[in-house]
Amino acid sequence: MVAELNITSNFTFLTGASHPEEYVRRAAHLGIPALAITDENSVAGIVRAHVECREVARHVGLRRDFDAAHGLIGPPRPTQIPAPPSADIYTIPRLLPAALIVLQEGVNVTVFPRDRAAWGRLSRLLSLGRLRAKKGTCVLRFDDLMAWGAGCEMLLHPVRQPLTPFRGAHNWQPLARRLTRRFPGQVSLLASPKYDGQDHARFHHLAHLAEDLAIPMVASAGPMMHHGKRRRLADVLSAVRLGVRVENLGHAALRNAEQRLRAPVEMAHLFRDHPEALLNAEAVAARCTFSLDELRYEYPSELTQGETPRQRLARLAYEGLKWRYPGGAPQRVHDLLEHELTLISKLKYEPYFLTVRDIVHFARERNILCQGRGSAANSVVCFCLGVTSVSPEIGTMVFERFVSEARDEPPDIDVDFEHERREEVIQHIYERYGRHRAGLCATVIHYRGKRAIREVGKVMGLSEDTISALSSQMWGWGGGGLRAERLREIGLDISDPHLAQTLDLCDQIQGFPRHLSQHVGGFIITEGRLDELVPIENASMEDRTVICWDKDDIDALGILKVDVLSLGMLTCIRKAFDLMGQHHGLDFNLATLPAEDPAVYDMLCKADSIGVFQVESRAQMNFLPRMRPRNFYDLVIEVAIIRPGPIQGDMVHPFIRRRNGEEAVSFPSDALGDVLGKTLGVPLFQEQAMQISIIGAGFTPDEADRLRRALATFKKLGNISNFRTRFLKGMAKNGYDTEFSERCFSQIEGFGSYGFPESHAASFALLVYASAWIKCHHPGIFACALLNSQPMGFYAPAQIVRDARAHNVTVLPVCINASFWDNVMEPDGRGGLALRLGFRQIKSMREEEASWITAARGNGYLDVDDLWRRAGTPPRLIQILAEADAFVSLGLNRREALWQAKAVKGDAPLPLFAGDLDGEGIVEPAVHLRKMSEGEEVVEDYVSMRLTLRAHPMALIRPRLTPPKSAR
């Protein structure tokens, strides 16, 4: 029984050639009792290995239960008995959390925390190195290890080639002696084979070196892959890392496929002359008792003077109840609130809800529009705290979808903020809790489709045109291969060995981590030091710090996350509310907009939804006249149904036929009728998929939750089909026919990662209604807010402006004397408002430049020279303004303005041309330029601003496209 303590996974990016999970499964198969994933200056991959160890333990338990039930322990298994789960796995490997620490002095040490306190020190050591370096790098020195290494086992790596001189090798031994003196009994010398024919002499040399240092020698195979079949992929990864072709790797290529995870019997043969090294590895593993299960996440207590979190949450919830229901809340809402507060108290989640409430409260104080979404919209507490804006009375939502005692997992509240101001909220969180207590989650960027073919194809020597041809056929390619007929159609010879090998390597690299990025907004906040729970590092964005674990990792460890997300439509709606207050004296928010306005639904039924949140796509616009929404719940369905999942699951057409009375609404049973009644017997939401599996197929709540997780991760993991047999058998057992069961599972499977929870759809539907209401009643303000919130949505500014004019909105051009940076509403002279385009619509113009022009404008500029003198506008910017036709109010057409702009040189006028107080100076004679044609003006408008207020481009060529009457 040999422990493997020196494994390099693919979280040592572009080096290791196997996933952490693959190492665990292989170790279970080979009978390895303990293993350590030791990535370079990182613990990013160990949670995945930890979770896989749990899964292996579950499968082994099933296997043993199976064998015991069939009396198969000992004798061979008869062929007529079904194969048990994981029949080739009996060993449950133990994971040792660890990291390879690479020091600036050229010393490498693998560090294993013995206990929880030592893990905290290792985490802080890695944080120290990461925070003093740019993203993706780590700078650690020998003194750092000396300061933070207490309580850790250490495997000291010898210099790379102990039999030959090595630059810096003269520093290694003195540092090694310092390390052994500082940490007596904690340091061992690592011995790994190089498979180069010198291992026997190498081990003999290392044994003498260990004896000289008075430390034990520990054996390791030094695996870089779980199986030898990954050797070619390892070379490809090295080539990508080094930026060379595989054929030019030289000594950086692996000599053979031997550097793999090895069975105990193989290790015994490799170290037959030094069996003590194998025993020492076991001893090190035995002394390292720390497990990630010991990590106890402590959420900030959120204590206030004289109030416990429970008391404060209850007080704020009931105050919010009076605010939400000024006329008195229904008894059902009172009962729901009591139920939720009781469950939250039982699970001790009050601090989490208070943290989210305080973040939302900060945003509201700063007039930052925000709204919670996702399963949080199931909660009356969240509604009363102002976190969500959708009343839980809508729909069939239940709090247990959000927080469940049976699931025993933390809640997850997603809050959207205005995309232009979310950074204010993020920095507030850092300032309030400190960067040692708060950090963003990581997101693992994986190899997918086109990235795989680009990078693998390049190092494999494929030509650029071949790579482009392959990439063009790889839309949506996640992990499978390309169809052979498609390759032939684009002129590729699939029988070519080199191309076939390249495509095989592309397939192998699918899903491999490429690097770490930051999560879109998932914050981890702790009571104590976050950097003692998980290492913290710098993000690429300034003033951002992140942890190295992603959302799946923290979910697996039961760590709470607050999602601080951004949404462009919230920016648009908030700006629209501000304009409505400024020009019409209206004071609205998401909760106080007039509800169920028939005019809004009339507009949506006509598919007049350009710019409206979620229903502006062509697919939604085609569906709106068929759906004909007449109330808010219709919008909830509208949001959820036009998704890849419901479309692939054939849910759209049956729903419309039933809604229009073309098909009878029927249910296979009364129980499922209660689940599917509001959606006319068609499952549209994740909650319904879970309820069908429980009621129809007899799933346990745990199995239904695993199905939900599979739905949420189908694209990445592809494991939803594992539930198929269980689902069909359960449905048959409960009396449902095979055709219905197959159709149900097909619909559930179609959800993939695109299935919406009903509560999430309801939150989005509120934004649909709000944006549609503003567009219906204030189309000019809506267009102005949309333009000021760009980039966002499906439509370019030109289409937004064209749609506004179609709604009788007067749109005025950019003007040097009337425009500001933002688009604004101004009186149109007829008692209404006109939309004045702002400088932000001009390409190549920055906000600070526009601000300086408007600040120096006073009563207006007289000519181009006046702008130059008073605002100090550089010649480049004056030409940009002239090309945008911004001087038309001064009586200058585009060519005249550009002519004068070209005369401006330098930052100030030359004395000879500046004149004096009497107006004397050299004056150039007037130049008469031919005016641009309409077509030329339109072209220049699009070049400078990407839109035009003149004729539509098609109007200019329509006479050429219309055949003469004689030809009709």
JSON list of N, CA and C in Angstrom, two decimals, residues 333-395:
[
{"chain": "A", "resi": 333, "resn": "VAL", "atom": "N", "xyz": [-49.77, 35.60, 3.36]},
{"chain": "A", "resi": 333, "resn": "VAL", "atom": "CA", "xyz": [-48.43, 36.16, 3.35]},
{"chain": "A", "resi": 333, "resn": "VAL", "atom": "C", "xyz": [-47.86, 36.18, 4.77]},
{"chain": "A", "resi": 334, "resn": "HIS", "atom": "N", "xyz": [-48.70, 36.51, 5.76]},
{"chain": "A", "resi": 334, "resn": "HIS", "atom": "CA", "xyz": [-48.26, 36.47, 7.16]},
{"chain": "A", "resi": 334, "resn": "HIS", "atom": "C", "xyz": [-47.79, 35.07, 7.53]},
{"chain": "A", "resi": 335, "resn": "ASP", "atom": "N", "xyz": [-48.57, 34.07, 7.13]},
{"chain": "A", "resi": 335, "resn": "ASP", "atom": "CA", "xyz": [-48.22, 32.68, 7.46]},
{"chain": "A", "resi": 335, "resn": "ASP", "atom": "C", "xyz": [-46.92, 32.28, 6.77]},
{"chain": "A", "resi": 336, "resn": "LEU", "atom": "N", "xyz": [-46.75, 32.67, 5.50]},
{"chain": "A", "resi": 336, "resn": "LEU", "atom": "CA", "xyz": [-45.51, 32.35, 4.79]},
{"chain": "A", "resi": 336, "resn": "LEU", "atom": "C", "xyz": [-44.31, 33.01, 5.46]},
{"chain": "A", "resi": 337, "resn": "LEU", "atom": "N", "xyz": [-44.47, 34.25, 5.89]},
{"chain": "A", "resi": 337, "resn": "LEU", "atom": "CA", "xyz": [-43.36, 34.95, 6.54]},
{"chain": "A", "resi": 337, "resn": "LEU", "atom": "C", "xyz": [-42.96, 34.26, 7.83]},
{"chain": "A", "resi": 338, "resn": "GLU", "atom": "N", "xyz": [-43.94, 33.87, 8.63]},
{"chain": "A", "resi": 338, "resn": "GLU", "atom": "CA", "xyz": [-43.63, 33.15, 9.88]},
{"chain": "A", "resi": 338, "resn": "GLU", "atom": "C", "xyz": [-42.92, 31.83, 9.58]},
{"chain": "A", "resi": 339, "resn": "HIS", "atom": "N", "xyz": [-43.41, 31.12, 8.58]},
{"chain": "A", "resi": 339, "resn": "HIS", "atom": "CA", "xyz": [-42.79, 29.84, 8.22]},
{"chain": "A", "resi": 339, "resn": "HIS", "atom": "C", "xyz": [-41.34, 30.03, 7.79]},
{"chain": "A", "resi": 340, "resn": "GLU", "atom": "N", "xyz": [-41.11, 31.03, 6.97]},
{"chain": "A", "resi": 340, "resn": "GLU", "atom": "CA", "xyz": [-39.75, 31.25, 6.48]},
{"chain": "A", "resi": 340, "resn": "GLU", "atom": "C", "xyz": [-38.81, 31.68, 7.61]},
{"chain": "A", "resi": 341, "resn": "LEU", "atom": "N", "xyz": [-39.25, 32.59, 8.45]},
{"chain": "A", "resi": 341, "resn": "LEU", "atom": "CA", "xyz": [-38.40, 33.03, 9.56]},
{"chain": "A", "resi": 341, "resn": "LEU", "atom": "C", "xyz": [-38.07, 31.89, 10.49]},
{"chain": "A", "resi": 342, "resn": "THR", "atom": "N", "xyz": [-39.02, 30.99, 10.70]},
{"chain": "A", "resi": 342, "resn": "THR", "atom": "CA", "xyz": [-38.77, 29.83, 11.56]},
{"chain": "A", "resi": 342, "resn": "THR", "atom": "C", "xyz": [-37.71, 28.91, 10.95]},
{"chain": "A", "resi": 343, "resn": "LEU", "atom": "N", "xyz": [-37.85, 28.64, 9.65]},
{"chain": "A", "resi": 343, "resn": "LEU", "atom": "CA", "xyz": [-36.88, 27.76, 8.99]},
{"chain": "A", "resi": 343, "resn": "LEU", "atom": "C", "xyz": [-35.50, 28.42, 8.91]},
{"chain": "A", "resi": 344, "resn": "ILE", "atom": "N", "xyz": [-35.45, 29.70, 8.60]},
{"chain": "A", "resi": 344, "resn": "ILE", "atom": "CA", "xyz": [-34.17, 30.41, 8.54]},
{"chain": "A", "resi": 344, "resn": "ILE", "atom": "C", "xyz": [-33.48, 30.38, 9.89]},
{"chain": "A", "resi": 345, "resn": "SER", "atom": "N", "xyz": [-34.26, 30.56, 10.95]},
{"chain": "A", "resi": 345, "resn": "SER", "atom": "CA", "xyz": [-33.69, 30.52, 12.30]},
{"chain": "A", "resi": 345, "resn": "SER", "atom": "C", "xyz": [-33.18, 29.14, 12.65]},
{"chain": "A", "resi": 346, "resn": "LYS", "atom": "N", "xyz": [-33.93, 28.12, 12.25]},
{"chain": "A", "resi": 346, "resn": "LYS", "atom": "CA", "xyz": [-33.52, 26.74, 12.55]},
{"chain": "A", "resi": 346, "resn": "LYS", "atom": "C", "xyz": [-32.20, 26.40, 11.87]},
{"chain": "A", "resi": 347, "resn": "LEU", "atom": "N", "xyz": [-32.01, 26.89, 10.64]},
{"chain": "A", "resi": 347, "resn": "LEU", "atom": "CA", "xyz": [-30.78, 26.61, 9.89]},
{"chain": "A", "resi": 347, "resn": "LEU", "atom": "C", "xyz": [-29.69, 27.66, 10.13]},
{"chain": "A", "resi": 348, "resn": "LYS", "atom": "N", "xyz": [-30.02, 28.69, 10.94]},
{"chain": "A", "resi": 348, "resn": "LYS", "atom": "CA", "xyz": [-29.05, 29.73, 11.32]},
{"chain": "A", "resi": 348, "resn": "LYS", "atom": "C", "xyz": [-28.51, 30.50, 10.10]},
{"chain": "A", "resi": 349, "resn": "TYR", "atom": "N", "xyz": [-29.42, 30.87, 9.20]},
{"chain": "A", "resi": 349, "resn": "TYR", "atom": "CA", "xyz": [-29.04, 31.62, 8.01]},
{"chain": "A", "resi": 349, "resn": "TYR", "atom": "C", "xyz": [-29.36, 33.12, 8.12]},
{"chain": "A", "resi": 350, "resn": "GLU", "atom": "N", "xyz": [-29.76, 33.57, 9.33]},
{"chain": "A", "resi": 350, "resn": "GLU", "atom": "CA", "xyz": [-30.11, 34.99, 9.47]},
{"chain": "A", "resi": 350, "resn": "GLU", "atom": "C", "xyz": [-28.99, 35.93, 9.01]},
{"chain": "A", "resi": 351, "resn": "PRO", "atom": "N", "xyz": [-27.71, 35.68, 9.40]},
{"chain": "A", "resi": 351, "resn": "PRO", "atom": "CA", "xyz": [-26.66, 36.61, 8.97]},
{"chain": "A", "resi": 351, "resn": "PRO", "atom": "C", "xyz": [-26.55, 36.74, 7.46]},
{"chain": "A", "resi": 352, "resn": "TYR", "atom": "N", "xyz": [-26.78, 35.63, 6.76]},
{"chain": "A", "resi": 352, "resn": "TYR", "atom": "CA", "xyz": [-26.69, 35.68, 5.29]},
{"chain": "A", "resi": 352, "resn": "TYR", "atom": "C", "xyz": [-27.74, 36.62, 4.72]},
{"chain": "A", "resi": 353, "resn": "PHE", "atom": "N", "xyz": [-28.97, 36.50, 5.18]},
{"chain": "A", "resi": 353, "resn": "PHE", "atom": "CA", "xyz": [-30.04, 37.37, 4.69]},
{"chain": "A", "resi": 353, "resn": "PHE", "atom": "C", "xyz": [-29.77, 38.82, 5.06]},
{"chain": "A", "resi": 354, "resn": "LEU", "atom": "N", "xyz": [-29.19, 39.04, 6.25]},
{"chain": "A", "resi": 354, "resn": "LEU", "atom": "CA", "xyz": [-28.89, 40.41, 6.67]},
{"chain": "A", "resi": 354, "resn": "LEU", "atom": "C", "xyz": [-27.78, 41.02, 5.81]},
{"chain": "A", "resi": 355, "resn": "THR", "atom": "N", "xyz": [-26.78, 40.22, 5.45]},
{"chain": "A", "resi": 355, "resn": "THR", "atom": "CA", "xyz": [-25.71, 40.74, 4.60]},
{"chain": "A", "resi": 355, "resn": "THR", "atom": "C", "xyz": [-26.28, 41.20, 3.25]},
{"chain": "A", "resi": 356, "resn": "VAL", "atom": "N", "xyz": [-27.10, 40.35, 2.65]},
{"chain": "A", "resi": 356, "resn": "VAL", "atom": "CA", "xyz": [-27.67, 40.70, 1.35]},
{"chain": "A", "resi": 356, "resn": "VAL", "atom": "C", "xyz": [-28.56, 41.94, 1.48]},
{"chain": "A", "resi": 357, "resn": "ARG", "atom": "N", "xyz": [-29.34, 41.99, 2.57]},
{"chain": "A", "resi": 357, "resn": "ARG", "atom": "CA", "xyz": [-30.19, 43.16, 2.79]},
{"chain": "A", "resi": 357, "resn": "ARG", "atom": "C", "xyz": [-29.35, 44.42, 2.92]},
{"chain": "A", "resi": 358, "resn": "ASP", "atom": "N", "xyz": [-28.24, 44.35, 3.65]},
{"chain": "A", "resi": 358, "resn": "ASP", "atom": "CA", "xyz": [-27.41, 45.54, 3.85]},
{"chain": "A", "resi": 358, "resn": "ASP", "atom": "C", "xyz": [-26.77, 45.99, 2.54]},
{"chain": "A", "resi": 359, "resn": "ILE", "atom": "N", "xyz": [-26.38, 45.03, 1.69]},
{"chain": "A", "resi": 359, "resn": "ILE", "atom": "CA", "xyz": [-25.80, 45.40, 0.39]},
{"chain": "A", "resi": 359, "resn": "ILE", "atom": "C", "xyz": [-26.86, 46.09, -0.48]},
{"chain": "A", "resi": 360, "resn": "VAL", "atom": "N", "xyz": [-28.06, 45.53, -0.48]},
{"chain": "A", "resi": 360, "resn": "VAL", "atom": "CA", "xyz": [-29.15, 46.13, -1.26]},
{"chain": "A", "resi": 360, "resn": "VAL", "atom": "C", "xyz": [-29.50, 47.50, -0.69]},
{"chain": "A", "resi": 361, "resn": "HIS", "atom": "N", "xyz": [-29.50, 47.61, 0.65]},
{"chain": "A", "resi": 361, "resn": "HIS", "atom": "CA", "xyz": [-29.81, 48.90, 1.28]},
{"chain": "A", "resi": 361, "resn": "HIS", "atom": "C", "xyz": [-28.78, 49.95, 0.89]},
{"chain": "A", "resi": 362, "resn": "PHE", "atom": "N", "xyz": [-27.49, 49.57, 0.85]},
{"chain": "A", "resi": 362, "resn": "PHE", "atom": "CA", "xyz": [-26.45, 50.49, 0.41]},
{"chain": "A", "resi": 362, "resn": "PHE", "atom": "C", "xyz": [-26.74, 50.97, -1.02]},
{"chain": "A", "resi": 363, "resn": "ALA", "atom": "N", "xyz": [-27.11, 50.03, -1.90]},
{"chain": "A", "resi": 363, "resn": "ALA", "atom": "CA", "xyz": [-27.38, 50.39, -3.29]},
{"chain": "A", "resi": 363, "resn": "ALA", "atom": "C", "xyz": [-28.56, 51.35, -3.37]},
{"chain": "A", "resi": 364, "resn": "ARG", "atom": "N", "xyz": [-29.61, 51.10, -2.62]},
{"chain": "A", "resi": 364, "resn": "ARG", "atom": "CA", "xyz": [-30.79, 51.97, -2.68]},
{"chain": "A", "resi": 364, "resn": "ARG", "atom": "C", "xyz": [-30.46, 53.37, -2.14]},
{"chain": "A", "resi": 365, "resn": "GLU", "atom": "N", "xyz": [-29.62, 53.44, -1.11]},
{"chain": "A", "resi": 365, "resn": "GLU", "atom": "CA", "xyz": [-29.21, 54.75, -0.59]},
{"chain": "A", "resi": 365, "resn": "GLU", "atom": "C", "xyz": [-28.46, 55.55, -1.64]},
{"chain": "A", "resi": 366, "resn": "ARG", "atom": "N", "xyz": [-27.72, 54.84, -2.51]},
{"chain": "A", "resi": 366, "resn": "ARG", "atom": "CA", "xyz": [-26.97, 55.51, -3.58]},
{"chain": "A", "resi": 366, "resn": "ARG", "atom": "C", "xyz": [-27.79, 55.64, -4.86]},
{"chain": "A", "resi": 367, "resn": "ASN", "atom": "N", "xyz": [-29.06, 55.29, -4.80]},
{"chain": "A", "resi": 367, "resn": "ASN", "atom": "CA", "xyz": [-29.95, 55.35, -5.97]},
{"chain": "A", "resi": 367, "resn": "ASN", "atom": "C", "xyz": [-29.44, 54.44, -7.08]},
{"chain": "A", "resi": 368, "resn": "ILE", "atom": "N", "xyz": [-28.96, 53.27, -6.68]},
{"chain": "A", "resi": 368, "resn": "ILE", "atom": "CA", "xyz": [-28.55, 52.24, -7.64]},
{"chain": "A", "resi": 368, "resn": "ILE", "atom": "C", "xyz": [-29.67, 51.21, -7.72]},
{"chain": "A", "resi": 369, "resn": "LEU", "atom": "N", "xyz": [-30.29, 51.08, -8.86]},
{"chain": "A", "resi": 369, "resn": "LEU", "atom": "CA", "xyz": [-31.41, 50.17, -9.01]},
{"chain": "A", "resi": 369, "resn": "LEU", "atom": "C", "xyz": [-30.91, 48.73, -8.94]},
{"chain": "A", "resi": 370, "resn": "CYS", "atom": "N", "xyz": [-31.64, 47.90, -8.21]},
{"chain": "A", "resi": 370, "resn": "CYS", "atom": "CA", "xyz": [-31.23, 46.50, -8.07]},
{"chain": "A", "resi": 370, "resn": "CYS", "atom": "C", "xyz": [-32.46, 45.63, -7.87]},
{"chain": "A", "resi": 371, "resn": "GLN", "atom": "N", "xyz": [-32.29, 44.35, -8.12]},
{"chain": "A", "resi": 371, "resn": "GLN", "atom": "CA", "xyz": [-33.38, 43.39, -7.93]},
{"chain": "A", "resi": 371, "resn": "GLN", "atom": "C", "xyz": [-32.82, 41.99, -7.79]},
{"chain": "A", "resi": 372, "resn": "GLY", "atom": "N", "xyz": [-33.29, 41.26, -6.80]},
{"chain": "A", "resi": 372, "resn": "GLY", "atom": "CA", "xyz": [-32.92, 39.85, -6.66]},
{"chain": "A", "resi": 372, "resn": "GLY", "atom": "C", "xyz": [-33.67, 39.00, -7.67]},
{"chain": "A", "resi": 373, "resn": "ARG", "atom": "N", "xyz": [-33.06, 37.91, -8.04]},
{"chain": "A", "resi": 373, "resn": "ARG", "atom": "CA", "xyz": [-33.71, 37.00, -8.99]},
{"chain": "A", "resi": 373, "resn": "ARG", "atom": "C", "xyz": [-33.36, 35.57, -8.62]},
{"chain": "A", "resi": 374, "resn": "GLY", "atom": "N", "xyz": [-33.68, 34.64, -9.53]},
{"chain": "A", "resi": 374, "resn": "GLY", "atom": "CA", "xyz": [-33.42, 33.23, -9.24]},
{"chain": "A", "resi": 374, "resn": "GLY", "atom": "C", "xyz": [-34.37, 32.70, -8.19]},
{"chain": "A", "resi": 375, "resn": "SER", "atom": "N", "xyz": [-33.96, 31.66, -7.50]},
{"chain": "A", "resi": 375, "resn": "SER", "atom": "CA", "xyz": [-34.85, 31.03, -6.52]},
{"chain": "A", "resi": 375, "resn": "SER", "atom": "C", "xyz": [-35.11, 31.92, -5.32]},
{"chain": "A", "resi": 376, "resn": "ALA", "atom": "N", "xyz": [-34.32, 33.01, -5.13]},
{"chain": "A", "resi": 376, "resn": "ALA", "atom": "CA", "xyz": [-34.58, 33.93, -4.03]},
{"chain": "A", "resi": 376, "resn": "ALA", "atom": "C", "xyz": [-35.95, 34.58, -4.15]},
{"chain": "A", "resi": 377, "resn": "ALA", "atom": "N", "xyz": [-36.47, 34.65, -5.37]},
{"chain": "A", "resi": 377, "resn": "ALA", "atom": "CA", "xyz": [-37.79, 35.26, -5.57]},
{"chain": "A", "resi": 377, "resn": "ALA", "atom": "C", "xyz": [-38.91, 34.37, -5.02]},
{"chain": "A", "resi": 378, "resn": "ASN", "atom": "N", "xyz": [-38.58, 33.21, -4.50]},
{"chain": "A", "resi": 378, "resn": "ASN", "atom": "CA", "xyz": [-39.56, 32.37, -3.81]},
{"chain": "A", "resi": 378, "resn": "ASN", "atom": "C", "xyz": [-39.84, 32.86, -2.40]},
{"chain": "A", "resi": 379, "resn": "SER", "atom": "N", "xyz": [-39.08, 33.82, -1.92]},
{"chain": "A", "resi": 379, "resn": "SER", "atom": "CA", "xyz": [-39.05, 34.14, -0.50]},
{"chain": "A", "resi": 379, "resn": "SER", "atom": "C", "xyz": [-39.83, 35.41, -0.18]},
{"chain": "A", "resi": 380, "resn": "VAL", "atom": "N", "xyz": [-40.75, 35.30, 0.80]},
{"chain": "A", "resi": 380, "resn": "VAL", "atom": "CA", "xyz": [-41.43, 36.48, 1.33]},
{"chain": "A", "resi": 380, "resn": "VAL", "atom": "C", "xyz": [-40.44, 37.35, 2.09]},
{"chain": "A", "resi": 381, "resn": "VAL", "atom": "N", "xyz": [-39.50, 36.72, 2.80]},
{"chain": "A", "resi": 381, "resn": "VAL", "atom": "CA", "xyz": [-38.50, 37.48, 3.55]},
{"chain": "A", "resi": 381, "resn": "VAL", "atom": "C", "xyz": [-37.70, 38.37, 2.60]},
{"chain": "A", "resi": 382, "resn": "CYS", "atom": "N", "xyz": [-37.25, 37.81, 1.48]},
{"chain": "A", "resi": 382, "resn": "CYS", "atom": "CA", "xyz": [-36.49, 38.60, 0.51]},
{"chain": "A", "resi": 382, "resn": "CYS", "atom": "C", "xyz": [-37.34, 39.73, -0.06]},
{"chain": "A", "resi": 383, "resn": "PHE", "atom": "N", "xyz": [-38.63, 39.47, -0.26]},
{"chain": "A", "resi": 383, "resn": "PHE", "atom": "CA", "xyz": [-39.53, 40.50, -0.78]},
{"chain": "A", "resi": 383, "resn": "PHE", "atom": "C", "xyz": [-39.70, 41.63, 0.24]},
{"chain": "A", "resi": 384, "resn": "CYS", "atom": "N", "xyz": [-39.84, 41.28, 1.50]},
{"chain": "A", "resi": 384, "resn": "CYS", "atom": "CA", "xyz": [-40.02, 42.30, 2.53]},
{"chain": "A", "resi": 384, "resn": "CYS", "atom": "C", "xyz": [-38.73, 43.07, 2.81]},
{"chain": "A", "resi": 385, "resn": "LEU", "atom": "N", "xyz": [-37.59, 42.43, 2.64]},
{"chain": "A", "resi": 385, "resn": "LEU", "atom": "CA", "xyz": [-36.32, 43.12, 2.85]},
{"chain": "A", "resi": 385, "resn": "LEU", "atom": "C", "xyz": [-35.94, 44.02, 1.68]},
{"chain": "A", "resi": 386, "resn": "GLY", "atom": "N", "xyz": [-36.71, 43.96, 0.60]},
{"chain": "A", "resi": 386, "resn": "GLY", "atom": "CA", "xyz": [-36.41, 44.77, -0.57]},
{"chain": "A", "resi": 386, "resn": "GLY", "atom": "C", "xyz": [-35.39, 44.14, -1.49]},
{"chain": "A", "resi": 387, "resn": "VAL", "atom": "N", "xyz": [-35.02, 42.89, -1.22]},
{"chain": "A", "resi": 387, "resn": "VAL", "atom": "CA", "xyz": [-34.04, 42.21, -2.07]},
{"chain": "A", "resi": 387, "resn": "VAL", "atom": "C", "xyz": [-34.66, 41.85, -3.41]},
{"chain": "A", "resi": 388, "resn": "THR", "atom": "N", "xyz": [-35.90, 41.35, -3.40]},
{"chain": "A", "resi": 388, "resn": "THR", "atom": "CA", "xyz": [-36.62, 41.04, -4.63]},
{"chain": "A", "resi": 388, "resn": "THR", "atom": "C", "xyz": [-37.82, 41.97, -4.75]},
{"chain": "A", "resi": 389, "resn": "SER", "atom": "N", "xyz": [-38.35, 42.05, -5.95]},
{"chain": "A", "resi": 389, "resn": "SER", "atom": "CA", "xyz": [-39.47, 42.96, -6.21]},
{"chain": "A", "resi": 389, "resn": "SER", "atom": "C", "xyz": [-40.73, 42.24, -6.67]},
{"chain": "A", "resi": 390, "resn": "VAL", "atom": "N", "xyz": [-40.68, 40.92, -6.71]},
{"chain": "A", "resi": 390, "resn": "VAL", "atom": "CA", "xyz": [-41.84, 40.14, -7.16]},
{"chain": "A", "resi": 390, "resn": "VAL", "atom": "C", "xyz": [-42.54, 39.55, -5.96]},
{"chain": "A", "resi": 391, "resn": "SER", "atom": "N", "xyz": [-43.82, 39.79, -5.85]},
{"chain": "A", "resi": 391, "resn": "SER", "atom": "CA", "xyz": [-44.59, 39.24, -4.74]},
{"chain": "A", "resi": 391, "resn": "SER", "atom": "C", "xyz": [-44.61, 37.72, -4.83]},
{"chain": "A", "resi": 392, "resn": "PRO", "atom": "N", "xyz": [-44.34, 37.04, -3.72]},
{"chain": "A", "resi": 392, "resn": "PRO", "atom": "CA", "xyz": [-44.35, 35.57, -3.74]},
{"chain": "A", "resi": 392, "resn": "PRO", "atom": "C", "xyz": [-45.74, 34.98, -3.94]},
{"chain": "A", "resi": 393, "resn": "GLU", "atom": "N", "xyz": [-46.75, 35.81, -3.97]},
{"chain": "A", "resi": 393, "resn": "GLU", "atom": "CA", "xyz": [-48.10, 35.31, -4.25]},
{"chain": "A", "resi": 393, "resn": "GLU", "atom": "C", "xyz": [-48.27, 34.94, -5.71]},
{"chain": "A", "resi": 394, "resn": "ILE", "atom": "N", "xyz": [-47.37, 35.43, -6.55]},
{"chain": "A", "resi": 394, "resn": "ILE", "atom": "CA", "xyz": [-47.45, 35.13, -7.98]},
{"chain": "A", "resi": 394, "resn": "ILE", "atom": "C", "xyz": [-46.89, 33.74, -8.23]},
{"chain": "A", "resi": 395, "resn": "GLY", "atom": "N", "xyz": [-47.58, 32.96, -9.03]},
{"chain": "A", "resi": 395, "resn": "GLY", "atom": "CA", "xyz": [-47.07, 31.65, -9.40]},
{"chain": "A", "resi": 395, "resn": "GLY", "atom": "C", "xyz": [-47.28, 30.62, -8.31]}
]
